[in-house]
Short mmCIF file of C-alpha atoms and ligand atoms in Angstrom, two decimals:
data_model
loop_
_atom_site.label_atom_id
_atom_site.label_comp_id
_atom_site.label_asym_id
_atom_site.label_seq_id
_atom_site.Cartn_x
_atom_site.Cartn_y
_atom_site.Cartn_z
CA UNK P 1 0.00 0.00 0.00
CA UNK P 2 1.17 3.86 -0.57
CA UNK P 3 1.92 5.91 2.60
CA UNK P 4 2.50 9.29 0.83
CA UNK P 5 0.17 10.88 -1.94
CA UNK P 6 1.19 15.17 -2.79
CA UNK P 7 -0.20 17.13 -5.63
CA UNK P 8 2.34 18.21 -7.74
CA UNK P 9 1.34 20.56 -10.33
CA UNK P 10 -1.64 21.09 -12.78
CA UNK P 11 -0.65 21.36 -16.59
CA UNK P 12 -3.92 23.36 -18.56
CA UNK P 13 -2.07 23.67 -22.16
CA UNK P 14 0.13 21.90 -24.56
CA UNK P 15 3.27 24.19 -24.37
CA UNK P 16 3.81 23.69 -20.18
CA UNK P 17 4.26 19.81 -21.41
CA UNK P 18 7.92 20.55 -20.64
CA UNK P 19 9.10 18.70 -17.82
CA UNK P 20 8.35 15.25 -17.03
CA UNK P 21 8.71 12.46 -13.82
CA UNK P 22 10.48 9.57 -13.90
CA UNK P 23 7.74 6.87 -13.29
CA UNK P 24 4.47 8.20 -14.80
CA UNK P 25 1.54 6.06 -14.41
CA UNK P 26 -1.28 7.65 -16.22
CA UNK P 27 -4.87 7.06 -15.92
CA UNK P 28 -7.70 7.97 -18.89
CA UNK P 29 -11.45 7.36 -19.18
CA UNK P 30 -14.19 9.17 -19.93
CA UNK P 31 -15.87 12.17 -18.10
CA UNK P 32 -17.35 10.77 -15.21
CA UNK P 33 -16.61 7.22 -15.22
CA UNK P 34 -14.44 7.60 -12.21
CA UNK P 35 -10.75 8.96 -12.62
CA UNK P 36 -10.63 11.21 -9.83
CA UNK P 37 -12.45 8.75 -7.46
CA UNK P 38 -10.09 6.51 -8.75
CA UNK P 39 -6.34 8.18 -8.00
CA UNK P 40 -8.28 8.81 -4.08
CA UNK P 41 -8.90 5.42 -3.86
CA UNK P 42 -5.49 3.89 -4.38
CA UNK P 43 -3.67 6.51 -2.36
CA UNK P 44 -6.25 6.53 0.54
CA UNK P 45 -6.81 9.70 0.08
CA UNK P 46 -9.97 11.06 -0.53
CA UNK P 47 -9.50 15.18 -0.86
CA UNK P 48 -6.59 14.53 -3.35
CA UNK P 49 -8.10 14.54 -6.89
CA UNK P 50 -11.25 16.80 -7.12
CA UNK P 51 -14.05 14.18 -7.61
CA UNK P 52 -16.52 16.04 -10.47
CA UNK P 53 -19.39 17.64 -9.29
CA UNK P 54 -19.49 19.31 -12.87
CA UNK P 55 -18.44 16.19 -15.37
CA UNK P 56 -16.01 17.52 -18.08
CA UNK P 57 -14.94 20.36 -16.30
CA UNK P 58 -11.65 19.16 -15.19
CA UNK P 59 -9.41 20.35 -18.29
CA UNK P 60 -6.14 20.31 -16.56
CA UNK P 61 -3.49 16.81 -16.31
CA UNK P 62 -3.08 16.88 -12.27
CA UNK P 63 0.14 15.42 -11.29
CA UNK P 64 0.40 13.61 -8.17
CA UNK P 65 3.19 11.92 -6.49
CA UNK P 66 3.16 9.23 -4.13
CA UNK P 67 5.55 8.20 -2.01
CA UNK P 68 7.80 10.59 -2.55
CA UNK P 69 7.89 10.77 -6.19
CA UNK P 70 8.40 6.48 -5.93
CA UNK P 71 5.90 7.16 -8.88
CA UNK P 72 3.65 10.13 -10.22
CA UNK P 73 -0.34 9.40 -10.66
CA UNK P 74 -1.06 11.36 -13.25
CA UNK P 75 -5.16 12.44 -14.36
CA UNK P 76 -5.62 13.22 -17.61
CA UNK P 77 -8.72 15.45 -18.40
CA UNK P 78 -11.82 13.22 -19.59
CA UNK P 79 -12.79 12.56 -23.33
CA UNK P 80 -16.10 12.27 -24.60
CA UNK P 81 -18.14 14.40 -22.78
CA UNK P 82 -21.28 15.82 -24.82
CA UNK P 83 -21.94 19.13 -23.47
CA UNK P 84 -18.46 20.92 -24.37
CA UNK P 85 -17.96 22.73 -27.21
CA UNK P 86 -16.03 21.07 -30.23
CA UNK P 87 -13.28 23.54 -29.98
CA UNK P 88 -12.93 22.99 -26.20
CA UNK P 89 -13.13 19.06 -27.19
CA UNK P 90 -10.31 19.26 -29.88
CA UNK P 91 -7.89 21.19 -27.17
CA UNK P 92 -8.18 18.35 -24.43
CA UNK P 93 -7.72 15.37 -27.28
CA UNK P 94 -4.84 17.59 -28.27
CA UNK P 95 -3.54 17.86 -24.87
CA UNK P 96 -4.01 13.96 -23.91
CA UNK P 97 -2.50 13.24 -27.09
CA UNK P 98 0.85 15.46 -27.03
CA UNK P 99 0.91 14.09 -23.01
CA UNK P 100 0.75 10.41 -24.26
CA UNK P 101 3.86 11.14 -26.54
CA UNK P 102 6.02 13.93 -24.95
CA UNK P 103 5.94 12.15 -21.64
CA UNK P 104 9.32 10.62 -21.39
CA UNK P 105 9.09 8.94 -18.21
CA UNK P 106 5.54 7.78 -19.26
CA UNK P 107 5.20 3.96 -17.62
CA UNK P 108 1.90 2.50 -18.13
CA UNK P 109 -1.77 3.66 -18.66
CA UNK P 110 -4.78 2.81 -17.03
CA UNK P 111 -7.86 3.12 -18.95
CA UNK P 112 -11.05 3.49 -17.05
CA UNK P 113 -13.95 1.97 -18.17
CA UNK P 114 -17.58 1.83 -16.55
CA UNK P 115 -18.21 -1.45 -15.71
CA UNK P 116 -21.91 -1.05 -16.44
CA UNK P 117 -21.39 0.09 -19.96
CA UNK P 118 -20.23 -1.12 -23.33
CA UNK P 119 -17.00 0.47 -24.38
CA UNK P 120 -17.56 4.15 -25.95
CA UNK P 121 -16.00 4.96 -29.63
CA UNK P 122 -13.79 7.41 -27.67
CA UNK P 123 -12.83 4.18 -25.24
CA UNK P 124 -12.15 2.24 -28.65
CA UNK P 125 -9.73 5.15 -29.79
CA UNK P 126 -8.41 5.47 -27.04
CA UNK P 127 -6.71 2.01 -26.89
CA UNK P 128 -6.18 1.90 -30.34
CA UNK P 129 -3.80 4.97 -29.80
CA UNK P 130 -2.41 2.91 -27.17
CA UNK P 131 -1.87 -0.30 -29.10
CA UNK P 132 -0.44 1.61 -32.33
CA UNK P 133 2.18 3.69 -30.17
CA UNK P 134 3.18 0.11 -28.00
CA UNK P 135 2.47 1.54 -24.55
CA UNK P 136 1.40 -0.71 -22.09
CA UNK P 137 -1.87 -0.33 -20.37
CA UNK P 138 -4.51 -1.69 -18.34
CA UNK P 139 -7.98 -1.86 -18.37
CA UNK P 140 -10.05 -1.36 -15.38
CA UNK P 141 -13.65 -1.74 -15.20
CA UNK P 142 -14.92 0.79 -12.31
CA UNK P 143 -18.39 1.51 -10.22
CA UNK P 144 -18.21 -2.30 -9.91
CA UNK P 145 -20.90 -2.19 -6.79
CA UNK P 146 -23.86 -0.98 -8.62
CA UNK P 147 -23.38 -4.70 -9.91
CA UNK P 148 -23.95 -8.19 -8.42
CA UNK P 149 -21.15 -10.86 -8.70
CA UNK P 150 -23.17 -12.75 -11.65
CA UNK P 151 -23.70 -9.22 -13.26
CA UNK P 152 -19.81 -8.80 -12.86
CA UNK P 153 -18.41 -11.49 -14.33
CA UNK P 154 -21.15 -11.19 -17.21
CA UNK P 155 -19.40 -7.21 -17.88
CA UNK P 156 -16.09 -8.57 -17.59
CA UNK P 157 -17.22 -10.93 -20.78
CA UNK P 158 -18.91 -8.21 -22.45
CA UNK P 159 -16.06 -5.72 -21.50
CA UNK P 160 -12.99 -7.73 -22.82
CA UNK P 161 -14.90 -8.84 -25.88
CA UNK P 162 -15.97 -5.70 -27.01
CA UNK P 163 -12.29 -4.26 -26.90
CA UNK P 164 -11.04 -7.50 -27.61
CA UNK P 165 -8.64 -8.23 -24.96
CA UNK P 166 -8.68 -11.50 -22.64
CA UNK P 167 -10.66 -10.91 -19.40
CA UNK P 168 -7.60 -11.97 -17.25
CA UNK P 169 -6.42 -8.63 -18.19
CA UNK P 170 -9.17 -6.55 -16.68
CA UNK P 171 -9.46 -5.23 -13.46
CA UNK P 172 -12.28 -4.70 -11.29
CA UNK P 173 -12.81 -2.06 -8.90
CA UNK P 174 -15.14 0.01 -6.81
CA UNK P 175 -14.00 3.08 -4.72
CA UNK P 176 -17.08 3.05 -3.21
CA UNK P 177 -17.53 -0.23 -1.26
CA UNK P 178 -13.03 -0.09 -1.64
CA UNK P 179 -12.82 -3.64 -3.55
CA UNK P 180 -10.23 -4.12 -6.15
CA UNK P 181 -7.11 -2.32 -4.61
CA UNK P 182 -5.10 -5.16 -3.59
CA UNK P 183 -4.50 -6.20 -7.30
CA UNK P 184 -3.99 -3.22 -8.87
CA UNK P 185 -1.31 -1.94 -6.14
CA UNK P 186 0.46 -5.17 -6.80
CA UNK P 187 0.21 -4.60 -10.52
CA UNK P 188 1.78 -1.14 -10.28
CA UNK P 189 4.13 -2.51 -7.67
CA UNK P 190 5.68 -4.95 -10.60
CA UNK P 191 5.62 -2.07 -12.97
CA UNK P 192 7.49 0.56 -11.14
N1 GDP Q 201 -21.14 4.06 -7.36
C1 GDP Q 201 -19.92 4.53 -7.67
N2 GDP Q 201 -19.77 5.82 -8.03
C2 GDP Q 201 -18.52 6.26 -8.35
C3 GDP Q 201 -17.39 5.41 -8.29
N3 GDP Q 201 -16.31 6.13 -8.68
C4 GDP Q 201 -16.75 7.38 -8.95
N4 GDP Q 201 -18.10 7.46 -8.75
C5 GDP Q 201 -18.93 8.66 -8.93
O1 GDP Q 201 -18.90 9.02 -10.31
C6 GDP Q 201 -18.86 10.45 -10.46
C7 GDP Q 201 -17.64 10.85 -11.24
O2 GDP Q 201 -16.46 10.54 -10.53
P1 GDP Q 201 -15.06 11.23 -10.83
O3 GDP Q 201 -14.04 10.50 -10.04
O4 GDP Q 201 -15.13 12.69 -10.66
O5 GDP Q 201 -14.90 10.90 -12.40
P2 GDP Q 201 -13.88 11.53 -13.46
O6 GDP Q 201 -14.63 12.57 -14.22
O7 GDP Q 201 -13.55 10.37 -14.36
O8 GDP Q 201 -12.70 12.03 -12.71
C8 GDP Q 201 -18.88 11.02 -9.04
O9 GDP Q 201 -20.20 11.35 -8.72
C9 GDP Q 201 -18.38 9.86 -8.19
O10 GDP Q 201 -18.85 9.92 -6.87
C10 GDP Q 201 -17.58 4.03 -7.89
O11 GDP Q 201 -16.66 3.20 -7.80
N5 GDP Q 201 -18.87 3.66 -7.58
MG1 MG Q 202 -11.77 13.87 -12.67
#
C-alpha cells in the first residue's frame, strides 16, 4: 500500500508539457466514469483529486506523487463528454495526445472503463492509440458495486470482448464499497 500521496502541479495547455517524472503512471477514461475517485482510492486519500461535481470540467493533467515521487499518478482530463464545445473538445484530445507522446518517463496507462457500460467509440480510440504507439496499459472496469457478482463477471465478458482483450487482463474495482485495490497496487508494484 502507498503511505504518501502530494499534488504536484496542474498542466492546462500543450506548451507547459515541458518537464516530465520519472515513473508516470497515467490514468484515462471518460468524463465521469471515475478517474478522480479513482487516484483517491489507491492513495487513501480522498480530498486529493477533485471528484466532479461538474463532469467535463476538469481540463487540466493533475500530477500527483506518491511516495515521494516512488511514482507520479497522473489524471488526464476526460474525453467524450457531450456538453463541451467542439473547440474545447479538440484542445483536451490535443492535450491527452501530445501528453501520451512527450511524456518521457511515461510507464503505463490505465484506462477506465464503466463497468456497467459497453465500451464508448472514444474508449475504442483510445486504446487503439495505445496499441499503435506500444504503450502498455490496463484496463479497469470501475463503479463495480452498482453490480452483483453474476452481473460482474457477465461485464467482464462483455467488456474484454468488445475491446477484444482477454478478461484476465481486466481489473475490477469500486472506490465506493473499496474492492479491487489489492491487485492493482500489486500490478503497479511490478511495474514501477
Ligand atoms: N457508485 C460509484 N460511483 C462512483 C465510483 N467512482 C466514482 N463514482 C462517482 O462518479 C462520479 C464521477 O467521478 P469522478 O471521479 O469525478 O470521475 P472523473 O470525471 O472520471 O474524474 C462522481 O459522482 C463519483 O462519486 C464508484 O466506484 N462507484
Ligand atoms: Mg476527474
Amino acid at each position: 500500500m502507498f503511505r504518501k500521496a502530494v499534488f504536484l502541479k496542474s498542466v492546462g495547455d500543450v506548451s507547459q508539457l515541458t518537464s516530465h517524472y520519472d515513473k508516470e503512471i497515467a490514468v484515462v477514461g471518460k468524463s465521469n466514469v471515475g478517474k478522480s475517485s479513482f487516484i483517491n482510492f489507491l492513495t487513501g486519500n480522498g480530498k486529493l483529486a477533485k471528484v466532479g461535481k461538474e463532469p467535463g470540467k476538469t481540463r487540466l493533467i493533475n500530477y500527483f506523487g506518491i511516495d515521494d515521487n516512488a511514482f507520479v499518478l497522473v489524471d488526464l482530463p476526460g474525453y467524450g463528454f457531450a456538453r463541451v464545445s467542439d473547440a474545447e473538445k479538440q484542445k483536451w484530445g490535443v492535450l491527452i495526445e501530445q501528453y501520451l507522446q512527450q511524456s518521457s518517463g511515461l510507464k503505463h496507462v490505465f484506462v477506465l472503463l464503466d463497468a456497467r457500460r459497453e465500451p464508448s467509440e472514444d474508449d475504442k480510440q483510445m486504446l487503439h492509440y495505445l496499441y499503435f504507439y506500444a504503450i502498455p496499459f490496463t484496463v479497469i472496469g470501475t463503479k463495480c458495486d452498482k453490480l452483483t457478482k453474476n452481473e460482474l463477471r457477465e461485464a467482464k465478458n462483455k467488456l474484454a470482448t468488445g475491446i477484444g482483450i482477454g478478461v484476465d487482463n481486466i481489473y475490477l474495482c469500486s472506490s465506493v464499497s473499496k474492492t479491487g485495490k489489492a491487485e492493482i497496487v500489486k500490478r503497479i508494484e511490478e511495474m514501477i
